[in-house]
């Protein structure tokens, strides 16, 4: 099977077969990353522009490393040091970048739908590295890659996502991806951070539970989100201390979960707010494993978007 889409705008638009293809391809690239020489010529001659309108540490570095591991030529754009400060529009900025014969634009933007809008104007492929509160597809893909390596299958598995659901693009992409592959998703967080009718998102199997201990009682994995104060127009909780008492995951809350339950976090973590020190560094946490898998997942996306087909010769 070959990936036939020009862009990766979100997991909402992918089929289960396409998601599985990305995960299988990522698994092959994970093996490359374990070699002494971690570089392959799969994207030699391809130019990738990383266009980030919002701050990022993990995602930006992970994409750049993935591009370099695939032997692509890489250029970077930062809003703070660009002509955006002089009033240049998003469309003009990206069309100018494309005019430099860029093949793939990896973009993060604060407006939901910015990538879909730009995909209508550009011949270059667009990869969504986060758009507003809408989607963060490669984060969900690396989350699923991490779970797939542990479980083998998603059918019948239960994942609980805890925290600021309303402002989380990670939550939305995970809901789409996990439910399409057969997992059940429970959402838990303050009512002020829970969107109305969020249960209708995804392919079924989504529920909401406001009691943290009930929410994790049957979970095979929990994915803990930070509170996104930068996206809140008004304060939606009394204090960080009170939030941790009710929705923070510490040893007591995790005791309500099965012993095999994995602990995930997309980062950046606020220790003592949504997760305790002991849990973040505990033996159930797969948080750094998620970061490692991020490079392989993004290599797979870039490789497939560029028209690659996973064969042994491609990754030699």
Short mmCIF file of N, CA and C in Angstrom, two decimals, residues 94-175:
data_model
loop_
_atom_site.label_atom_id
_atom_site.label_comp_id
_atom_site.label_asym_id
_atom_site.label_seq_id
_atom_site.Cartn_x
_atom_site.Cartn_y
_atom_site.Cartn_z
N UNK A 94 4.46 31.87 3.20
CA UNK A 94 4.63 30.47 2.78
C UNK A 94 4.80 30.36 1.27
N UNK A 95 4.11 31.21 0.50
CA UNK A 95 4.29 31.17 -0.96
C UNK A 95 5.70 31.60 -1.34
N UNK A 96 6.28 32.53 -0.60
CA UNK A 96 7.68 32.91 -0.86
C UNK A 96 8.63 31.78 -0.54
N UNK A 97 8.35 31.06 0.54
CA UNK A 97 9.19 29.90 0.89
C UNK A 97 9.09 28.84 -0.20
N UNK A 98 7.87 28.61 -0.68
CA UNK A 98 7.68 27.62 -1.74
C UNK A 98 8.42 28.03 -3.02
N UNK A 99 8.47 29.34 -3.29
CA UNK A 99 9.15 29.83 -4.50
C UNK A 99 10.63 29.51 -4.48
N UNK A 100 11.17 29.19 -3.32
CA UNK A 100 12.57 28.78 -3.24
C UNK A 100 12.73 27.29 -3.54
N UNK A 101 11.67 26.70 -4.13
CA UNK A 101 11.68 25.29 -4.55
C UNK A 101 11.71 24.33 -3.36
N UNK A 102 10.96 24.69 -2.34
CA UNK A 102 10.78 23.80 -1.19
C UNK A 102 9.74 22.74 -1.54
N UNK A 103 9.99 21.51 -1.13
CA UNK A 103 9.08 20.41 -1.47
C UNK A 103 8.05 20.14 -0.36
N UNK A 104 8.45 20.29 0.90
CA UNK A 104 7.56 19.99 2.02
C UNK A 104 7.64 21.14 3.03
N UNK A 105 6.48 21.62 3.48
CA UNK A 105 6.42 22.65 4.52
C UNK A 105 5.86 22.02 5.79
N UNK A 106 6.67 21.98 6.84
CA UNK A 106 6.20 21.52 8.15
C UNK A 106 5.83 22.78 8.94
N UNK A 107 4.55 22.91 9.29
CA UNK A 107 4.10 24.19 9.85
C UNK A 107 3.36 24.02 11.17
N UNK A 108 3.67 24.92 12.11
CA UNK A 108 2.88 25.07 13.34
C UNK A 108 2.29 26.47 13.34
N UNK A 109 1.00 26.58 13.63
CA UNK A 109 0.34 27.90 13.61
C UNK A 109 -0.73 27.93 14.69
N UNK A 110 -0.97 29.09 15.26
CA UNK A 110 -1.93 29.24 16.35
C UNK A 110 -3.38 29.22 15.92
N UNK A 111 -3.63 29.29 14.61
CA UNK A 111 -5.02 29.32 14.13
C UNK A 111 -5.45 27.94 13.66
N UNK A 112 -6.55 27.46 14.19
CA UNK A 112 -7.10 26.18 13.74
C UNK A 112 -7.51 26.32 12.27
N UNK A 113 -7.09 25.37 11.45
CA UNK A 113 -7.47 25.39 10.03
C UNK A 113 -6.47 26.11 9.14
N UNK A 114 -5.39 26.66 9.70
CA UNK A 114 -4.41 27.38 8.89
C UNK A 114 -3.78 26.46 7.83
N UNK A 115 -3.55 25.21 8.19
CA UNK A 115 -2.91 24.28 7.25
C UNK A 115 -3.84 23.91 6.10
N UNK A 116 -5.11 23.70 6.41
CA UNK A 116 -6.07 23.39 5.35
C UNK A 116 -6.18 24.57 4.39
N UNK A 117 -6.22 25.79 4.95
CA UNK A 117 -6.27 27.00 4.12
C UNK A 117 -5.07 27.06 3.19
N UNK A 118 -3.87 26.84 3.71
CA UNK A 118 -2.68 26.96 2.89
C UNK A 118 -2.56 25.82 1.88
N UNK A 119 -3.11 24.67 2.21
CA UNK A 119 -3.02 23.54 1.29
C UNK A 119 -3.76 23.81 -0.02
N UNK A 120 -4.67 24.77 0.00
CA UNK A 120 -5.41 25.10 -1.22
C UNK A 120 -4.60 25.96 -2.17
N UNK A 121 -3.49 26.55 -1.67
CA UNK A 121 -2.69 27.44 -2.50
C UNK A 121 -1.34 26.85 -2.90
N UNK A 122 -0.86 25.90 -2.13
CA UNK A 122 0.51 25.43 -2.32
C UNK A 122 0.60 24.13 -3.11
N UNK A 123 1.59 24.04 -3.97
CA UNK A 123 1.91 22.77 -4.62
C UNK A 123 2.76 21.91 -3.68
N UNK A 124 3.52 22.56 -2.83
CA UNK A 124 4.34 21.82 -1.85
C UNK A 124 3.42 21.10 -0.87
N UNK A 125 3.91 20.00 -0.33
CA UNK A 125 3.15 19.26 0.69
C UNK A 125 3.19 20.02 2.01
N UNK A 126 2.12 19.93 2.78
CA UNK A 126 2.07 20.55 4.11
C UNK A 126 1.91 19.45 5.15
N UNK A 127 2.72 19.52 6.19
CA UNK A 127 2.60 18.62 7.33
C UNK A 127 2.22 19.45 8.55
N UNK A 128 1.14 19.08 9.19
CA UNK A 128 0.63 19.81 10.35
C UNK A 128 1.46 19.47 11.60
N UNK A 129 2.16 20.48 12.12
CA UNK A 129 2.91 20.30 13.38
C UNK A 129 2.16 20.96 14.53
N UNK A 130 0.84 21.12 14.36
CA UNK A 130 0.01 21.73 15.40
C UNK A 130 -0.70 22.96 14.87
N UNK A 131 -2.06 22.93 14.86
CA UNK A 131 -2.81 24.11 14.43
C UNK A 131 -3.86 24.47 15.49
N UNK A 132 -3.59 25.56 16.21
CA UNK A 132 -4.52 26.05 17.22
C UNK A 132 -4.94 24.95 18.17
N UNK A 133 -6.26 24.85 18.36
CA UNK A 133 -6.82 23.82 19.24
C UNK A 133 -7.33 22.63 18.43
N UNK A 134 -6.98 22.59 17.14
CA UNK A 134 -7.59 21.59 16.25
C UNK A 134 -6.90 20.24 16.31
N UNK A 135 -5.69 20.13 15.74
CA UNK A 135 -5.02 18.81 15.69
C UNK A 135 -3.51 18.94 15.83
N UNK A 136 -2.91 17.89 16.32
CA UNK A 136 -1.45 17.73 16.37
C UNK A 136 -1.19 16.27 15.96
N UNK A 137 -1.34 15.99 14.66
CA UNK A 137 -1.36 14.58 14.23
C UNK A 137 -0.08 13.80 14.50
N UNK A 138 1.08 14.42 14.36
CA UNK A 138 2.30 13.62 14.57
C UNK A 138 2.51 13.29 16.05
N UNK A 139 1.99 14.13 16.97
CA UNK A 139 2.06 13.78 18.39
C UNK A 139 1.21 12.54 18.66
N UNK A 140 0.00 12.51 18.08
CA UNK A 140 -0.85 11.33 18.28
C UNK A 140 -0.23 10.09 17.65
N UNK A 141 0.42 10.26 16.50
CA UNK A 141 1.05 9.11 15.85
C UNK A 141 2.19 8.55 16.70
N UNK A 142 2.97 9.43 17.31
CA UNK A 142 4.06 8.92 18.16
C UNK A 142 3.50 8.32 19.46
N UNK A 143 2.40 8.87 19.95
CA UNK A 143 1.74 8.25 21.11
C UNK A 143 1.27 6.84 20.75
N UNK A 144 0.64 6.72 19.57
CA UNK A 144 0.13 5.40 19.16
C UNK A 144 1.26 4.44 18.84
N UNK A 145 2.35 4.95 18.29
CA UNK A 145 3.51 4.08 18.03
C UNK A 145 4.03 3.49 19.34
N UNK A 146 4.08 4.33 20.37
CA UNK A 146 4.55 3.87 21.68
C UNK A 146 3.63 2.79 22.25
N UNK A 147 2.33 3.00 22.13
CA UNK A 147 1.36 2.00 22.63
C UNK A 147 1.40 0.73 21.78
N UNK A 148 1.53 0.88 20.48
CA UNK A 148 1.55 -0.28 19.57
C UNK A 148 2.74 -1.18 19.86
N UNK A 149 3.86 -0.57 20.20
CA UNK A 149 5.04 -1.38 20.53
C UNK A 149 4.82 -2.19 21.79
N UNK A 150 4.00 -1.67 22.72
CA UNK A 150 3.73 -2.39 23.97
C UNK A 150 2.61 -3.41 23.81
N UNK A 151 1.59 -3.03 23.03
CA UNK A 151 0.36 -3.84 22.97
C UNK A 151 0.27 -4.73 21.73
N UNK A 152 0.79 -4.26 20.61
CA UNK A 152 0.61 -4.99 19.36
C UNK A 152 -0.67 -4.63 18.64
N UNK A 153 -1.75 -4.45 19.39
CA UNK A 153 -3.05 -4.11 18.79
C UNK A 153 -3.78 -3.10 19.69
N UNK A 154 -4.70 -2.34 19.08
CA UNK A 154 -5.48 -1.37 19.85
C UNK A 154 -6.88 -1.89 20.17
N UNK A 155 -7.26 -2.98 19.53
CA UNK A 155 -8.61 -3.49 19.70
C UNK A 155 -8.89 -3.85 21.16
N UNK A 156 -9.94 -3.23 21.70
CA UNK A 156 -10.34 -3.51 23.08
C UNK A 156 -9.54 -2.78 24.14
N UNK A 157 -8.51 -2.04 23.75
CA UNK A 157 -7.70 -1.31 24.73
C UNK A 157 -8.41 -0.03 25.17
N UNK A 158 -8.12 0.39 26.40
CA UNK A 158 -8.77 1.58 26.97
C UNK A 158 -7.72 2.62 27.33
N UNK A 159 -7.91 3.82 26.78
CA UNK A 159 -6.99 4.93 27.03
C UNK A 159 -7.77 6.07 27.67
N UNK A 160 -7.26 6.59 28.78
CA UNK A 160 -7.88 7.74 29.45
C UNK A 160 -7.01 8.97 29.24
N UNK A 161 -7.61 10.03 28.72
CA UNK A 161 -6.91 11.30 28.50
C UNK A 161 -7.39 12.27 29.59
N UNK A 162 -6.42 12.81 30.33
CA UNK A 162 -6.75 13.60 31.53
C UNK A 162 -6.22 15.03 31.40
N UNK A 163 -7.08 16.02 31.68
CA UNK A 163 -6.58 17.39 31.75
C UNK A 163 -7.44 18.39 30.99
N UNK A 164 -6.74 19.34 30.36
CA UNK A 164 -7.40 20.44 29.65
C UNK A 164 -7.81 19.97 28.25
N UNK A 165 -8.92 19.28 28.18
CA UNK A 165 -9.38 18.70 26.91
C UNK A 165 -9.78 19.80 25.93
N UNK A 166 -10.39 20.85 26.45
CA UNK A 166 -10.94 21.90 25.58
C UNK A 166 -9.88 22.52 24.67
N UNK A 167 -8.71 22.80 25.22
CA UNK A 167 -7.69 23.52 24.44
C UNK A 167 -6.65 22.60 23.83
N UNK A 168 -6.84 21.30 23.92
CA UNK A 168 -5.79 20.36 23.52
C UNK A 168 -5.98 19.81 22.11
N UNK A 169 -5.05 20.17 21.21
CA UNK A 169 -5.03 19.57 19.87
C UNK A 169 -4.50 18.14 19.96
N UNK A 170 -3.69 17.85 20.98
CA UNK A 170 -3.20 16.48 21.18
C UNK A 170 -4.37 15.55 21.49
N UNK A 171 -5.30 16.01 22.33
CA UNK A 171 -6.45 15.17 22.68
C UNK A 171 -7.28 14.86 21.44
N UNK A 172 -7.52 15.86 20.62
CA UNK A 172 -8.37 15.64 19.43
C UNK A 172 -7.73 14.65 18.45
N UNK A 173 -6.43 14.80 18.20
CA UNK A 173 -5.78 13.87 17.28
C UNK A 173 -5.74 12.46 17.87
N UNK A 174 -5.52 12.35 19.18
CA UNK A 174 -5.54 11.02 19.81
C UNK A 174 -6.93 10.39 19.73
N UNK A 175 -7.96 11.18 19.94
CA UNK A 175 -9.32 10.64 19.86
C UNK A 175 -9.57 10.07 18.46
#
